[in-house]
Coordinates of C-alpha atoms and ligand atoms in Angstrom, one line a residue:
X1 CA 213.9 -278.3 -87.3
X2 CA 216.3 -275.0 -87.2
X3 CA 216.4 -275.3 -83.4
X4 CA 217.1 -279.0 -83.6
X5 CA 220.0 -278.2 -86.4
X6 CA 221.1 -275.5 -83.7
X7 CA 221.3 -277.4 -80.6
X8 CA 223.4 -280.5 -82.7
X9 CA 226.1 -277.9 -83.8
X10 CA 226.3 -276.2 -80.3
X11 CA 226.3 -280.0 -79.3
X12 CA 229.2 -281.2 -82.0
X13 CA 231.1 -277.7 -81.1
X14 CA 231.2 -278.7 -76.9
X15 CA 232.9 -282.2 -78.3
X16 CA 235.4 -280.6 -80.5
X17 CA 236.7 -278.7 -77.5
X18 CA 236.6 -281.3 -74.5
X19 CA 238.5 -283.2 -77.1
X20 CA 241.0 -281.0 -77.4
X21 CA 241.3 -280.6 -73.8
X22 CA 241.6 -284.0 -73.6
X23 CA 244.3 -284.1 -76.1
X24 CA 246.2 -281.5 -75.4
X25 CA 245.9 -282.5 -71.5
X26 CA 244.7 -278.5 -71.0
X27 CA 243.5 -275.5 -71.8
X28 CA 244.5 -272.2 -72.7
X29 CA 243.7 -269.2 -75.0
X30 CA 244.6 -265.6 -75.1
X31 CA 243.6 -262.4 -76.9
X32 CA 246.0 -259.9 -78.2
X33 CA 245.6 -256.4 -78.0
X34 CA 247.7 -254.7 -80.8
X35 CA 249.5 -251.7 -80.1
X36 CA 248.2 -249.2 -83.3
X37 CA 250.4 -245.6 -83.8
X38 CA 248.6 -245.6 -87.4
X39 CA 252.1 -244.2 -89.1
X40 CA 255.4 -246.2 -87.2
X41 CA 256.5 -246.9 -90.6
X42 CA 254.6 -244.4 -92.5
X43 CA 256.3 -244.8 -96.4
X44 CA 258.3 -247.5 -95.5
X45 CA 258.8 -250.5 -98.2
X46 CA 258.8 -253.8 -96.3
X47 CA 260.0 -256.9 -98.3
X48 CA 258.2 -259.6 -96.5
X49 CA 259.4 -263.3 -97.5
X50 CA 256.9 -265.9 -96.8
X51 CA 254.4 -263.4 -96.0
X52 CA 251.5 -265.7 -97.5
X53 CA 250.4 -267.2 -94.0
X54 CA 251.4 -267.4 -90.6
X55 CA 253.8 -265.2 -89.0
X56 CA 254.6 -263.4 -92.1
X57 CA 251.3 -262.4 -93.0
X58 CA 250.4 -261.3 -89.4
X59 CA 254.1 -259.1 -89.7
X60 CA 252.3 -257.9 -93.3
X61 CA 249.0 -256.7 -91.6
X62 CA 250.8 -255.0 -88.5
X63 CA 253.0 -252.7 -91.1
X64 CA 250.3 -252.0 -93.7
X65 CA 248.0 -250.4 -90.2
X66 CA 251.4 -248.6 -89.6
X67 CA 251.3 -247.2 -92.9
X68 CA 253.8 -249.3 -95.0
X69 CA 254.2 -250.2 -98.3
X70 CA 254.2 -254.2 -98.6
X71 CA 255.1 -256.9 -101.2
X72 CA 255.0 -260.7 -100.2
X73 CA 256.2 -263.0 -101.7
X74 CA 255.7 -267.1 -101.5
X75 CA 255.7 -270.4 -103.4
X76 CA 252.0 -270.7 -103.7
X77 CA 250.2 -268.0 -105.6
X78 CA 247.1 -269.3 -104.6
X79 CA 247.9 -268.5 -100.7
X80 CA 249.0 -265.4 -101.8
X81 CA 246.1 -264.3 -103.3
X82 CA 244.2 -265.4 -100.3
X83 CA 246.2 -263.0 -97.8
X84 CA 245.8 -260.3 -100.6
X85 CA 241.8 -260.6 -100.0
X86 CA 242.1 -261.1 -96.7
X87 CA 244.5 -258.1 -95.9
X88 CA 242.3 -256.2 -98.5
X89 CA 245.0 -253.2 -99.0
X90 CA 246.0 -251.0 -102.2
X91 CA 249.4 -250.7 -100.5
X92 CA 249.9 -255.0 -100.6
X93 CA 251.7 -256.5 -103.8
X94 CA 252.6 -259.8 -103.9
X95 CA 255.3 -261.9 -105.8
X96 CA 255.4 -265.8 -106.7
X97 CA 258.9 -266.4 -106.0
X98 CA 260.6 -269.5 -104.2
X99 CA 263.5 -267.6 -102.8
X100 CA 265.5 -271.0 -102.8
X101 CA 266.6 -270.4 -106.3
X102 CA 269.4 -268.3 -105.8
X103 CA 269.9 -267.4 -109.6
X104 CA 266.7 -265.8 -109.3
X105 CA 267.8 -263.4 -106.2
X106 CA 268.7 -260.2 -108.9
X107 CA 265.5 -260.1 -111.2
X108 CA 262.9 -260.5 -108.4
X109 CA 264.6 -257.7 -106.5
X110 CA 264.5 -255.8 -109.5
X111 CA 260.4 -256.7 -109.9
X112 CA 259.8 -256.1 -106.3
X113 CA 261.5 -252.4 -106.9
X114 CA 259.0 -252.2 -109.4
X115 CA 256.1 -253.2 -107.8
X116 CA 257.6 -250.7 -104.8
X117 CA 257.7 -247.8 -107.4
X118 CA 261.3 -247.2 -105.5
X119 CA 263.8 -249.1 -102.9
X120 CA 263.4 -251.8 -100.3
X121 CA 263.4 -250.2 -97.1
X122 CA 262.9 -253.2 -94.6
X123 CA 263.7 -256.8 -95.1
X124 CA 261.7 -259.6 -93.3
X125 CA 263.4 -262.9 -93.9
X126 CA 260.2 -264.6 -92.9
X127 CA 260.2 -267.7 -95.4
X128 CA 260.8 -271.2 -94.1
X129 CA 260.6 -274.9 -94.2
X130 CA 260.1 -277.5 -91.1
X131 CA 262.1 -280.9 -91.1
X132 CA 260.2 -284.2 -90.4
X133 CA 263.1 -286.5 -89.8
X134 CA 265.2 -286.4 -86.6
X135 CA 269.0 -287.1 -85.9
X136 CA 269.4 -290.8 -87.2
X137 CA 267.2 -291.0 -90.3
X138 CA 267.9 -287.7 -92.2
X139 CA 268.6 -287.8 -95.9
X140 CA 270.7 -285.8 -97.8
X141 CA 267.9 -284.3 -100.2
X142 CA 266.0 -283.1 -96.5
X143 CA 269.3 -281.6 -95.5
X144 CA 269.7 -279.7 -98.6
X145 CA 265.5 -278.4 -99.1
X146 CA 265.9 -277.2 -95.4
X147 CA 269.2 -275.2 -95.9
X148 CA 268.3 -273.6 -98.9
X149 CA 265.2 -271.9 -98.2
X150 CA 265.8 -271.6 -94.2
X151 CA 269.7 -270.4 -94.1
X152 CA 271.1 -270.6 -98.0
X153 CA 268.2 -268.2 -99.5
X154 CA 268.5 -265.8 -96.2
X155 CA 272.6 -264.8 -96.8
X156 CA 271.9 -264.7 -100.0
X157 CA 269.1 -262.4 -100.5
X158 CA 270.7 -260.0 -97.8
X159 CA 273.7 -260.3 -99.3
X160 CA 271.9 -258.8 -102.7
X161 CA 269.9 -256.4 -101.1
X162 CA 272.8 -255.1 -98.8
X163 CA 275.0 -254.5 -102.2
X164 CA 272.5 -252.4 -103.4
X165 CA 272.0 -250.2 -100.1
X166 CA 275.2 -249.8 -99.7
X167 CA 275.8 -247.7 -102.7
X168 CA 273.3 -245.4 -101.6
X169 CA 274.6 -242.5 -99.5
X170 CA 273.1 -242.7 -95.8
X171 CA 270.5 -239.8 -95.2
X172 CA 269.8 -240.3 -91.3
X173 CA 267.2 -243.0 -92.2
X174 CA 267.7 -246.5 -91.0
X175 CA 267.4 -249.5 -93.5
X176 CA 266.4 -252.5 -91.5
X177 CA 266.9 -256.2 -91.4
X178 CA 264.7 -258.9 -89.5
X179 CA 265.7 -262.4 -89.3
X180 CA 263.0 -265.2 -88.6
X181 CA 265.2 -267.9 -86.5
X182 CA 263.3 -270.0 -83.8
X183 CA 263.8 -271.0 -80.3
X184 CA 265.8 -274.6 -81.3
X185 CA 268.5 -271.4 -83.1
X186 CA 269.0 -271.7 -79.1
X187 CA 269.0 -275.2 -77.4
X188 CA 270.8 -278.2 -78.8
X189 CA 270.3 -279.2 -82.3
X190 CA 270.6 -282.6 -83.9
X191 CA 268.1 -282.0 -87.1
X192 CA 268.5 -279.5 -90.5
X193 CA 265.6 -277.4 -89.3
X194 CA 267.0 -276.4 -85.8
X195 CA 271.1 -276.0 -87.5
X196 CA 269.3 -273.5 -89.6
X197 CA 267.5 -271.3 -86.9
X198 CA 271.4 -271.3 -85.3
X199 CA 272.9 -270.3 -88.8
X200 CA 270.5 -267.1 -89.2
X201 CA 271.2 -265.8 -84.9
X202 CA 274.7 -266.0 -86.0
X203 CA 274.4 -264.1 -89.4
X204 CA 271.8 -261.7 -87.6
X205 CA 274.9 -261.1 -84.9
X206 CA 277.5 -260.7 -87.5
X207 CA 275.6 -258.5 -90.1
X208 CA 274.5 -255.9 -86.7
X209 CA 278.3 -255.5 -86.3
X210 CA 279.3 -255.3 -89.7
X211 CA 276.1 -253.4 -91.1
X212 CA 275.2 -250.9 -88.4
X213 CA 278.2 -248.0 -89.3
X214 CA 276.8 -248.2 -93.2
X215 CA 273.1 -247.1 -91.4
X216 CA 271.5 -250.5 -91.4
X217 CA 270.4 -251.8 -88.4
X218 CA 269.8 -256.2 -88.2
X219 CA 267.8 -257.8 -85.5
X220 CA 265.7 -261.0 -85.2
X221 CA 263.3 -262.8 -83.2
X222 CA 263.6 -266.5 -82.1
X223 CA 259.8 -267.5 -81.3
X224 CA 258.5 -270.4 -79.5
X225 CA 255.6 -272.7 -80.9
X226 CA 253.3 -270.4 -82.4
X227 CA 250.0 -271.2 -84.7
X228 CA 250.7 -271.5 -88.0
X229 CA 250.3 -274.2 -90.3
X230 CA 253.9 -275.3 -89.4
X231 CA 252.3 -276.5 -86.3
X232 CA 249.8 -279.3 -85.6
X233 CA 246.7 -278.5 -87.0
X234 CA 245.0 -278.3 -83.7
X235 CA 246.5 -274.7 -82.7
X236 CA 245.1 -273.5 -86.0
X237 CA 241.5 -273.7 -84.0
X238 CA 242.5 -271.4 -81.4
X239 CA 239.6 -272.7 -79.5
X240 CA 242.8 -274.1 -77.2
X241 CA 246.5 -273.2 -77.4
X242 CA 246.8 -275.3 -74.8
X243 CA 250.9 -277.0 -74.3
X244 CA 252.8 -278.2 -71.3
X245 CA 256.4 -277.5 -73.7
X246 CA 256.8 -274.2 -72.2
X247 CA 256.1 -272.3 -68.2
X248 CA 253.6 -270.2 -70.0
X249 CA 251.9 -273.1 -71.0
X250 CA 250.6 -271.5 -74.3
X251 CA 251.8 -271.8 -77.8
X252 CA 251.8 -268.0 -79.2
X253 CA 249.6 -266.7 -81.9
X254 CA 251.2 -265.1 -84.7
X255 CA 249.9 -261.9 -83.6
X256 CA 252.5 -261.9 -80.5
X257 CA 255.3 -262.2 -83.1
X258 CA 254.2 -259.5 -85.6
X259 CA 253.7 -257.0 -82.7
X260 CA 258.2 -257.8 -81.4
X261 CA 258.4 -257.4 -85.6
X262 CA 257.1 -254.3 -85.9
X263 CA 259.0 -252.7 -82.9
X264 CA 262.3 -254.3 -84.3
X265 CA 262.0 -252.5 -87.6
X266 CA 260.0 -249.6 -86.9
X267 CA 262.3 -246.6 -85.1
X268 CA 261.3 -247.9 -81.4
X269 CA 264.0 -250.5 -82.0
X270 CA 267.0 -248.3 -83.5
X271 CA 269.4 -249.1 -80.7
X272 CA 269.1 -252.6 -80.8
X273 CA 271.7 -253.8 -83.1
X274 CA 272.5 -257.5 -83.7
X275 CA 269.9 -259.3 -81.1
X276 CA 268.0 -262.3 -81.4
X277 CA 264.8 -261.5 -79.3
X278 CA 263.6 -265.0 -77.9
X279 CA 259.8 -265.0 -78.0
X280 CA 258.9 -268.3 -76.8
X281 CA 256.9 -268.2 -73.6
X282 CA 259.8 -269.0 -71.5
X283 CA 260.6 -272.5 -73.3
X284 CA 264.5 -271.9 -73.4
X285 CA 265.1 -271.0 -70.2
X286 CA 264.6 -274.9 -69.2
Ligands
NAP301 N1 255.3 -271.7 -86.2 C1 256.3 -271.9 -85.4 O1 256.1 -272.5 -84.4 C2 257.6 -271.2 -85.6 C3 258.5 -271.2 -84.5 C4 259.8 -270.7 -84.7 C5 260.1 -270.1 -85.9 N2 259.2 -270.1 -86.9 C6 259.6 -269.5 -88.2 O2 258.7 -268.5 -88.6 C7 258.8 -268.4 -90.0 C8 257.4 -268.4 -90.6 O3 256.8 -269.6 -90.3 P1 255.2 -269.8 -89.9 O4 255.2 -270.4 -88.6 O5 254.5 -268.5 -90.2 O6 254.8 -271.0 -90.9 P2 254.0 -270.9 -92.3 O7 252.7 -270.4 -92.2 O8 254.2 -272.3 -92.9 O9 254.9 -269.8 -93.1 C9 256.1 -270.2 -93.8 C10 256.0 -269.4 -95.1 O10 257.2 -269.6 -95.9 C11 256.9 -269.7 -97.2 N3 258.0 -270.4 -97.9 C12 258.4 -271.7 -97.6 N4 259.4 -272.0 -98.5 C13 259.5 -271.0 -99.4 C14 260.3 -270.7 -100.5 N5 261.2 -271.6 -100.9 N6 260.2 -269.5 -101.1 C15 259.3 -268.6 -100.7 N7 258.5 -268.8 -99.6 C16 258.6 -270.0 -99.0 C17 255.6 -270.4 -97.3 O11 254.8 -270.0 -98.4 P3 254.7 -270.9 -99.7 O12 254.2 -272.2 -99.2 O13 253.7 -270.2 -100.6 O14 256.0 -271.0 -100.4 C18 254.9 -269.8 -96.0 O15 254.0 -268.7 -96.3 C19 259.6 -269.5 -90.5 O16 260.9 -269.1 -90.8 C20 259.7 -270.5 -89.4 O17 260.8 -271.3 -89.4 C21 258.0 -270.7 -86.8

């Protein structure tokens, strides 16, 4: 009976995957290998927006291995309280907080301080929304839920954070910014979601220039399709990351993007100032 119960999962398991080779009209997978110092950010306090899944979380484990201090923060406490498990560290807070509501910007800075025990040392504006609708059929009320988390809540919040630092004096010690934008914040763009990802390259160019004399140092990465839930459902497997959008003809795992995150606001990346690093498997050079 248990060899019978075996061979039927092995069975239903091989017709999941030619499925999704079928679907996805290939196959692909990869394994990272993450690069591990053990103290690249040893003490640092990283502000992670969004850091409840996905990209964010991944950005959450790869600084808590390199010795940070984390808080993340998201909409849903019970996703949060699933990456707390899962990332399973003393050095992990986490904060309910839908960073859309502006008014609010002041008093959870002042509760992630707390949960700190001291200053915000790196920012991750990590947190964002997808649009369904394309160019044509786009309401106003889609507009305005994709502006205010993905471009409104990120000026902003640095904006708030940026006071603060600079009325510090600078000790030699970098305080870092990183921008989540995408690769549409670098082809044409026709839909809210895309307009944002262009809004927050700009800002990330403009605050390098403005920020980097007052010691803080802005960057951000533009990745292609990687698998999160923002994606179809059937990257989420991994059994097939399988797409024929981009020469690499992969979508990226999280992972990829945490490892370009942690160079960016660890010290390996204090002389890049301003840049958008495009992460997308080659997709915008189409
Ligand atoms: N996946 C991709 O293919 C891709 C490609 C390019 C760029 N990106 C960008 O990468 C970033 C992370 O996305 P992801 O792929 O990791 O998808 P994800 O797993 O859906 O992560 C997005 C996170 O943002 C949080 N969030 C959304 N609205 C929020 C709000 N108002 N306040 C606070 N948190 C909020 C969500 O948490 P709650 O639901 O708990 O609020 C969620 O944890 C986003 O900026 C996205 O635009 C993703």
């Amino acid at each position: 009976m248990i060899n019978l119960l075996r061979i039927v999962t092995k069975v239903r398991k091989a017709i999941r995957f030619l499925h999704s080779v079928y679907r996805s009209g290939g196959y692909s997978t990869v394994k990272v290998q993450n690069v591990s110092c053990g103290d690249r950010l040893d003490g640092k306090r990283v502000l992670i927006t969004g850091g409840g899944s996905g990209i964010g979380l991944c950005i959450a484990r790869s600084c808590l291995n390199e010795g940070a201090y984390v808080v993340i923060t998201g909409r849903n406490e019970s996703k949060l309280m699933q990456a707390k498990s899962e990332l399973d560290s003393p050095y992990l807070k986490t904060l309910v907080w839908d960073v859309g509501n502006i008014k609010e910007i002041n008093s959870r800075l002042a509760e992630v301080r707390s949960l700190f025990d001291g200053d915000i040392d790196v920012l991750v504006n990590n947190a964002g929304v997808m649009s369904v609708e394309q160019f044509g059929g786009i309401e106003e009320v889609e507009w305005d839920n994709v502006y205010a988390v993905n471009s409104k809540a990120v000026f902003f919040l640095t904006q708030a954070i940026v006071k603060e630092w600079t009325t510090q004096p600078f000790h030699n010690k970098y305080k870092k910014i990183l921008n989540i934008s995408s690769q549409g914040g670098f082809i044409g763009a026709v839909y809210p979601y895309r307009m944002t990802k262009w809004d927050v390259a700009g800002l990330t160019k403009g605050l390098g220039l403005l920020l980097a004399p007052k010691g803080i140092i802005v960057n951000g990465i533009a990745p292609g399709i990687v698998a999160t839930d923002m994606q179809a459902k059937a990257y989420m497997e991994r059994d097939n990351l399988f797409t024929n959008l981009n020469p690499i003809n992969r979508v990226a795992l999280p992972e990829e993007i945490a490892e370009l995150a942690l160079f960016l606001i660890s010290d390996s990346g204090n002389f890049i100032v301003g840049q958008t690093i495009i992460c997308d498997g080659g997709y915008t050079l189409k």
